[in-house]
Short mmCIF file of C-alpha atoms in Angstrom, two decimals:
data_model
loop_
_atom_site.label_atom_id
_atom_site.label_comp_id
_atom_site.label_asym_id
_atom_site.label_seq_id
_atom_site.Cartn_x
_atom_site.Cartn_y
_atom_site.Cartn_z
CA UNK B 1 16.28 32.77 50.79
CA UNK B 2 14.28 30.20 49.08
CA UNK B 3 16.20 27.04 47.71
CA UNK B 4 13.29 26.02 45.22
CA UNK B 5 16.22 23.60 43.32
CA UNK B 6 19.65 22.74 42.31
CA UNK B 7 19.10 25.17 39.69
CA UNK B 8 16.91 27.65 41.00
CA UNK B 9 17.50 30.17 44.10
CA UNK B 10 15.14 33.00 45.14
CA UNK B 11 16.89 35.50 47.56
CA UNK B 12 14.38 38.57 49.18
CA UNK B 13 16.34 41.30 51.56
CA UNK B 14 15.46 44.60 53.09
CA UNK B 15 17.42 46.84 55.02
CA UNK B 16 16.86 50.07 56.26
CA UNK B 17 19.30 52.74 57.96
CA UNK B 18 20.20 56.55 58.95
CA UNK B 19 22.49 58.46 57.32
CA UNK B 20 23.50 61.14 59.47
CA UNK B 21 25.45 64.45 58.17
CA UNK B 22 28.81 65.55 59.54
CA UNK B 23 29.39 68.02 62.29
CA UNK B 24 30.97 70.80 59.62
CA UNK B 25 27.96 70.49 57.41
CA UNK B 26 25.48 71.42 60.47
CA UNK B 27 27.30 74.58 61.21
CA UNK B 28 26.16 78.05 60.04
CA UNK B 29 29.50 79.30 59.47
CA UNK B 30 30.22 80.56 55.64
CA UNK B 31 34.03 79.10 54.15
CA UNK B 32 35.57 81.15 51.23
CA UNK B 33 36.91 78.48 49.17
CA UNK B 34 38.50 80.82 46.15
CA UNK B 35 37.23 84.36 45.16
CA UNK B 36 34.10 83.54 43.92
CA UNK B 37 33.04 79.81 46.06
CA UNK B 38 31.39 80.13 49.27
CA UNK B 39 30.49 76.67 51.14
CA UNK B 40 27.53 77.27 53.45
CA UNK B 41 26.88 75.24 56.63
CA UNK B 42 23.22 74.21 57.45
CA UNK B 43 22.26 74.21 61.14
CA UNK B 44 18.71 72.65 59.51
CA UNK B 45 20.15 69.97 58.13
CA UNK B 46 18.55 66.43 59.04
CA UNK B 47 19.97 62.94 58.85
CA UNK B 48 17.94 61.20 56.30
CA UNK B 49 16.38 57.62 55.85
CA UNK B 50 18.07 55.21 53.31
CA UNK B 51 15.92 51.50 52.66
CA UNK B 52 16.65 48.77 50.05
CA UNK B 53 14.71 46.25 48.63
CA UNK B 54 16.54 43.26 46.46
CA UNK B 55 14.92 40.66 44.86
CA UNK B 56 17.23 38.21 43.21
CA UNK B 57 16.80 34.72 41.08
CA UNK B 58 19.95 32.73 40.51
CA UNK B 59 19.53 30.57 37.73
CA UNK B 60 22.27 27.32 37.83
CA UNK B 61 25.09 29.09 39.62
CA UNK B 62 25.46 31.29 36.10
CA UNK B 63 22.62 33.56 35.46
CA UNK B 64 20.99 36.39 37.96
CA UNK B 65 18.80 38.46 37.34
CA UNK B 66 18.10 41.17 40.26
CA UNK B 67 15.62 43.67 40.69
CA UNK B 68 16.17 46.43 43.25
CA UNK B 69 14.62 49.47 44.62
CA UNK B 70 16.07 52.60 47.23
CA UNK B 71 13.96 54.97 48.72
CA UNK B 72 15.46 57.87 50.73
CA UNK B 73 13.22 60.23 52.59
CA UNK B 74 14.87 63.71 53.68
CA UNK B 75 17.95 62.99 51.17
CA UNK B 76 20.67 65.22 51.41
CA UNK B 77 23.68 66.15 49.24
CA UNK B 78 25.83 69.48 48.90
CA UNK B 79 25.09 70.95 45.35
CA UNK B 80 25.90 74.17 43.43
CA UNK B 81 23.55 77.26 43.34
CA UNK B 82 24.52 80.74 41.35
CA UNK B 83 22.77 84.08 43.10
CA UNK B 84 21.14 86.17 40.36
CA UNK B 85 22.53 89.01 42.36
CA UNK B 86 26.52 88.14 42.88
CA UNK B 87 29.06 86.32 40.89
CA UNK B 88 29.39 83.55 43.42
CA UNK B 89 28.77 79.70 43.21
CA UNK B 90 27.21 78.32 46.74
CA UNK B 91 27.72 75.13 48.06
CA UNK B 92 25.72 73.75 50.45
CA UNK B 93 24.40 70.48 51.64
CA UNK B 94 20.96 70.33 51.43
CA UNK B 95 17.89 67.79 52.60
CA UNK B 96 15.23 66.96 49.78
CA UNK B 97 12.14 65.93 49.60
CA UNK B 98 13.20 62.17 48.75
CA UNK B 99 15.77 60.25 46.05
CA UNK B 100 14.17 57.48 44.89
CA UNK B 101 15.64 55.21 42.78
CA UNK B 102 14.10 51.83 40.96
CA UNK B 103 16.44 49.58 38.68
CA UNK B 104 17.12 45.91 36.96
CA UNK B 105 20.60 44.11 36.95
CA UNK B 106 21.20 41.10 35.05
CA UNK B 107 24.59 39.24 35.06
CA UNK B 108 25.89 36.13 33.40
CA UNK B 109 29.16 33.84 33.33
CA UNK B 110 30.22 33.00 29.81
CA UNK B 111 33.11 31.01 28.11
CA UNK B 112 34.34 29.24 24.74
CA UNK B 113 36.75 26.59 24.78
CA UNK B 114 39.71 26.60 26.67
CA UNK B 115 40.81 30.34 25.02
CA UNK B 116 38.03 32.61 26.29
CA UNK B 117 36.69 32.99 29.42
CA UNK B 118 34.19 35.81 31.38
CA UNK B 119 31.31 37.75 32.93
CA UNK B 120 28.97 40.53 31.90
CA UNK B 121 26.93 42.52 33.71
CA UNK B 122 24.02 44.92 32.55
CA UNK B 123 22.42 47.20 35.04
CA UNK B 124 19.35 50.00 33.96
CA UNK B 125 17.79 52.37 36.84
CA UNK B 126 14.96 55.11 37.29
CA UNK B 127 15.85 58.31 39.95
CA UNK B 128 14.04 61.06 40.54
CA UNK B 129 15.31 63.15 42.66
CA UNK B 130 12.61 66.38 44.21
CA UNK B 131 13.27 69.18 46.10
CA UNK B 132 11.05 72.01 47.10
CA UNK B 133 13.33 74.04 49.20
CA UNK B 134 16.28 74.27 47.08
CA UNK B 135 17.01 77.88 47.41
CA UNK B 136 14.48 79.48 44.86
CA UNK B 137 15.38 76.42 42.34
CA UNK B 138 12.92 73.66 43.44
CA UNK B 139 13.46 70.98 40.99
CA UNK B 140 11.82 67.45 40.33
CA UNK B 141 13.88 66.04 38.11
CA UNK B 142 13.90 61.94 36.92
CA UNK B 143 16.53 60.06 34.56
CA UNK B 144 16.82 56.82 33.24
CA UNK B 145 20.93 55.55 33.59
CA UNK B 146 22.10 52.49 32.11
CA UNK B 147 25.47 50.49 32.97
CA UNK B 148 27.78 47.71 31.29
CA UNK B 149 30.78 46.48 33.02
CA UNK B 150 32.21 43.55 31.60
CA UNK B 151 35.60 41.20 32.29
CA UNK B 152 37.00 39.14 29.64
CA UNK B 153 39.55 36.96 29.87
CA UNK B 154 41.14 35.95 26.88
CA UNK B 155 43.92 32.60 26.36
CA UNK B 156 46.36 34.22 23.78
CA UNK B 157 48.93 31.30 23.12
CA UNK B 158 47.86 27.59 22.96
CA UNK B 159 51.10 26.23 24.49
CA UNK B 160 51.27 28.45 27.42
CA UNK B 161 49.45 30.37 29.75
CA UNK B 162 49.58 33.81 28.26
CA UNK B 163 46.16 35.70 29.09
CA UNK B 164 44.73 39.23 27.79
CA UNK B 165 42.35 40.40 30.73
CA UNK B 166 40.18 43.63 29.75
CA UNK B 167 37.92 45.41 32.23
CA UNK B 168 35.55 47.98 30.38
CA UNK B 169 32.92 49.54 32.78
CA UNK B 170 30.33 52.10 30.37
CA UNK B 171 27.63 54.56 32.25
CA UNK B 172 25.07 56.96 30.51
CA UNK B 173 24.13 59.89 31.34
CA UNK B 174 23.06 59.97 35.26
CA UNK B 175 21.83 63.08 37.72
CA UNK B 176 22.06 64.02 41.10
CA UNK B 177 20.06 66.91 41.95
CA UNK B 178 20.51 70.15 40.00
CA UNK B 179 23.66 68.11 37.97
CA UNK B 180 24.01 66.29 35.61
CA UNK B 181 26.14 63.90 34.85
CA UNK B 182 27.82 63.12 31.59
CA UNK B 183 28.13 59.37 30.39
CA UNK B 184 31.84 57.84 31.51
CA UNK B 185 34.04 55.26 30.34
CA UNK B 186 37.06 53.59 32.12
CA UNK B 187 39.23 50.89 31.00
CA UNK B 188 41.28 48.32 33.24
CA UNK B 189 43.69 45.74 31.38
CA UNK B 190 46.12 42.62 32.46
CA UNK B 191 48.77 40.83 30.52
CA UNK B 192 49.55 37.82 32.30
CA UNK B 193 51.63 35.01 31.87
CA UNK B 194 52.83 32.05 34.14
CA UNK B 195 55.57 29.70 33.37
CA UNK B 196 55.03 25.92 32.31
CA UNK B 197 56.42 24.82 35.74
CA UNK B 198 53.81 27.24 37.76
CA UNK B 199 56.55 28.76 39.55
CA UNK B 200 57.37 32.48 37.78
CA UNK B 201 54.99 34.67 36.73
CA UNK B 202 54.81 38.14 35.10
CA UNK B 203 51.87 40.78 35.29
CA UNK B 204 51.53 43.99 33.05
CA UNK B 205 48.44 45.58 34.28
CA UNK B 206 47.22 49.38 33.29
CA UNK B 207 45.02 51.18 35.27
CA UNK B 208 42.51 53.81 33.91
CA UNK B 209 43.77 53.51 30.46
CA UNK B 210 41.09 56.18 29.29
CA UNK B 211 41.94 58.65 31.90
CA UNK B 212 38.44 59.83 31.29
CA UNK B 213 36.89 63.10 32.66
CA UNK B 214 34.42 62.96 35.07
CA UNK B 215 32.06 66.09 34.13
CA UNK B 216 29.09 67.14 35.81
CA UNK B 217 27.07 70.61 35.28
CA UNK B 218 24.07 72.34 36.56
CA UNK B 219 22.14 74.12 33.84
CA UNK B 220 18.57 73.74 35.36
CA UNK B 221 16.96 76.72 35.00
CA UNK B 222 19.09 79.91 35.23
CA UNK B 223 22.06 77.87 36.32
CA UNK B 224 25.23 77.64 34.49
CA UNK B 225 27.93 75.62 36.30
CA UNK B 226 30.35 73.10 35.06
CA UNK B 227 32.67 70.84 37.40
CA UNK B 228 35.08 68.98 35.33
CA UNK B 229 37.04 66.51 37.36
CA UNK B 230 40.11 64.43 36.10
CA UNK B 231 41.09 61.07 37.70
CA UNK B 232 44.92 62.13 38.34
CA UNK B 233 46.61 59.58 37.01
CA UNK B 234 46.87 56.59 34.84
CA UNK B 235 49.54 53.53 35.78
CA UNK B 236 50.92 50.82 34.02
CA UNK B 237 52.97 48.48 36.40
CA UNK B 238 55.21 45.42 35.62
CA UNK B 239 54.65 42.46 38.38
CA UNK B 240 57.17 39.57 38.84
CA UNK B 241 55.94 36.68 41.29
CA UNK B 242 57.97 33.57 41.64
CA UNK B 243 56.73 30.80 44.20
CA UNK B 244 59.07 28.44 46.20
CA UNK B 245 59.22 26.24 48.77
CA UNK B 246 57.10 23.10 49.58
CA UNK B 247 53.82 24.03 51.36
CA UNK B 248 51.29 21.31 50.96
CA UNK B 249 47.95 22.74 52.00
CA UNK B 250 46.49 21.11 55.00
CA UNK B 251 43.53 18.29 55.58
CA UNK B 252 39.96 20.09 56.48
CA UNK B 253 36.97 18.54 57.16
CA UNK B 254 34.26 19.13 54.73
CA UNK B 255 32.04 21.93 55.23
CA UNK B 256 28.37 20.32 56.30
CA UNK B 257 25.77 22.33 53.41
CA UNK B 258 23.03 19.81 53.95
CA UNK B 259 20.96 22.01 55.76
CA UNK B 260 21.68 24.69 52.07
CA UNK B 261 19.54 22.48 50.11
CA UNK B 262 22.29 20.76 48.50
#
């Protein structure tokens, strides 16, 4: 970490780790999952490598911008592969020959007045993923995925604390392996409110609001699989809080951040 001023923070990491695969997926057994699914074990499956590099600049506590980079050797993941010869869909975990993946993040805090308050957050990324022992399906495939997850926090009345909070989160089309990945969009929201004397308040929060589809096929070269998954609910919940009593928080010393720079 590099202090260079009040305003300006550099911060440089790497980590590196194993990722080893569980005991069922090592096996060489064969599981018949429905009629026409068969999950195959791999006794040749290998743990595989996993490193990060971030490189971030703060810019006065508000802005960051971060660049980051993953590079996974040996990469392994259980995808979908269709025989030629049998009306069957295999699923096995499978090493590759690496995942790499290469991307930009850039964040900000943002607010106007007194009646709207917030962050944003805007993330693009490279992977390519390559295989050369996928079955007989080697692929090297590469995609470029963006993101946009936001949280805004908006002051509805002027003479009491009645706030709109909306959590959209937006992602473009994405792969992993043979699939691909169609673009999703989820939606979070809060009505709050809290009374003049801060003692009652009242929460009406919904959850995955868009109930959206997660949908990811495999139609790389004579493949033709779809797997269409649906989050399994959506909530809406009414929250009543009311605070009593007369805790005073206690004296602490101050925390000593001389040594941060500051």
């Amino acid at each position: 970490t590099w202090n260079i001023n009040k305003d300006n923070l550099f911060n440089l990491s790497f980590s590196s780790d194993a990722v080893y695969p569980n005991y069922w997926s090592t096996m060489s057994s064969v599981y018949f999952a429905s009629a026409y699914k068969e999950i195959w074990g791999n006794p040749e499956l290998k743990p595989y490598s996993n490193y990060e590099l971030n490189l971030m600049w703060q810019h006065k506590q508000k802005y960051s911008l971060l660049f980051f980079a993953k590079f996974n050797p040996n990469y392994s993941v259980q995808l979908p592969y269709q025989p030629s010869d049998t009306m069957t869909v295999v699923l096995q975990e499978k090493n590759f020959d690496f995942s790499n993946m290469y991307g930009l993040q850039a964040s900000t805090m943002f607010s106007a007045g007194k009646w709207l308050a917030g962050n944003v957050s805007l993330t693009g990324y490279y992977r390519r993923d390559k295989s050369d022992d996928f079955f007989d399906l080697p692929f090297d495939r590469e995609c470029f995925t963006a993101m946009l997850s936001t949280n805004l926090s908006a002051r509805l009345l002027s003479r009491h604390n009645l706030r709109l909070v909306i959590i959209p989160s937006i992602q473009t089309k994405a792969i992993q392996g043979v699939y691909d990945i169609d673009p999703i969009f989820m939606l979070r929201a809060q009505l709050y409110w809290l009374s003049d004397n801060k003692q009652w308040s009242l929460t009406l929060a919904g959850n995955n609001l868009t109930n959206c589809f997660f949908n990811a096929k495999s139609v790389y070269g004579n493949q033709n699989f779809c797997m269409r998954t649906r989050n399994s609910y959506r909530t809406i919940s009414l929250t009543a809080a009311l605070k009593f009593g007369s805790y005073k928080d206690k004296k602490h010393k101050e925390i000593d951040i001389s040594r941060m720079g500051y």
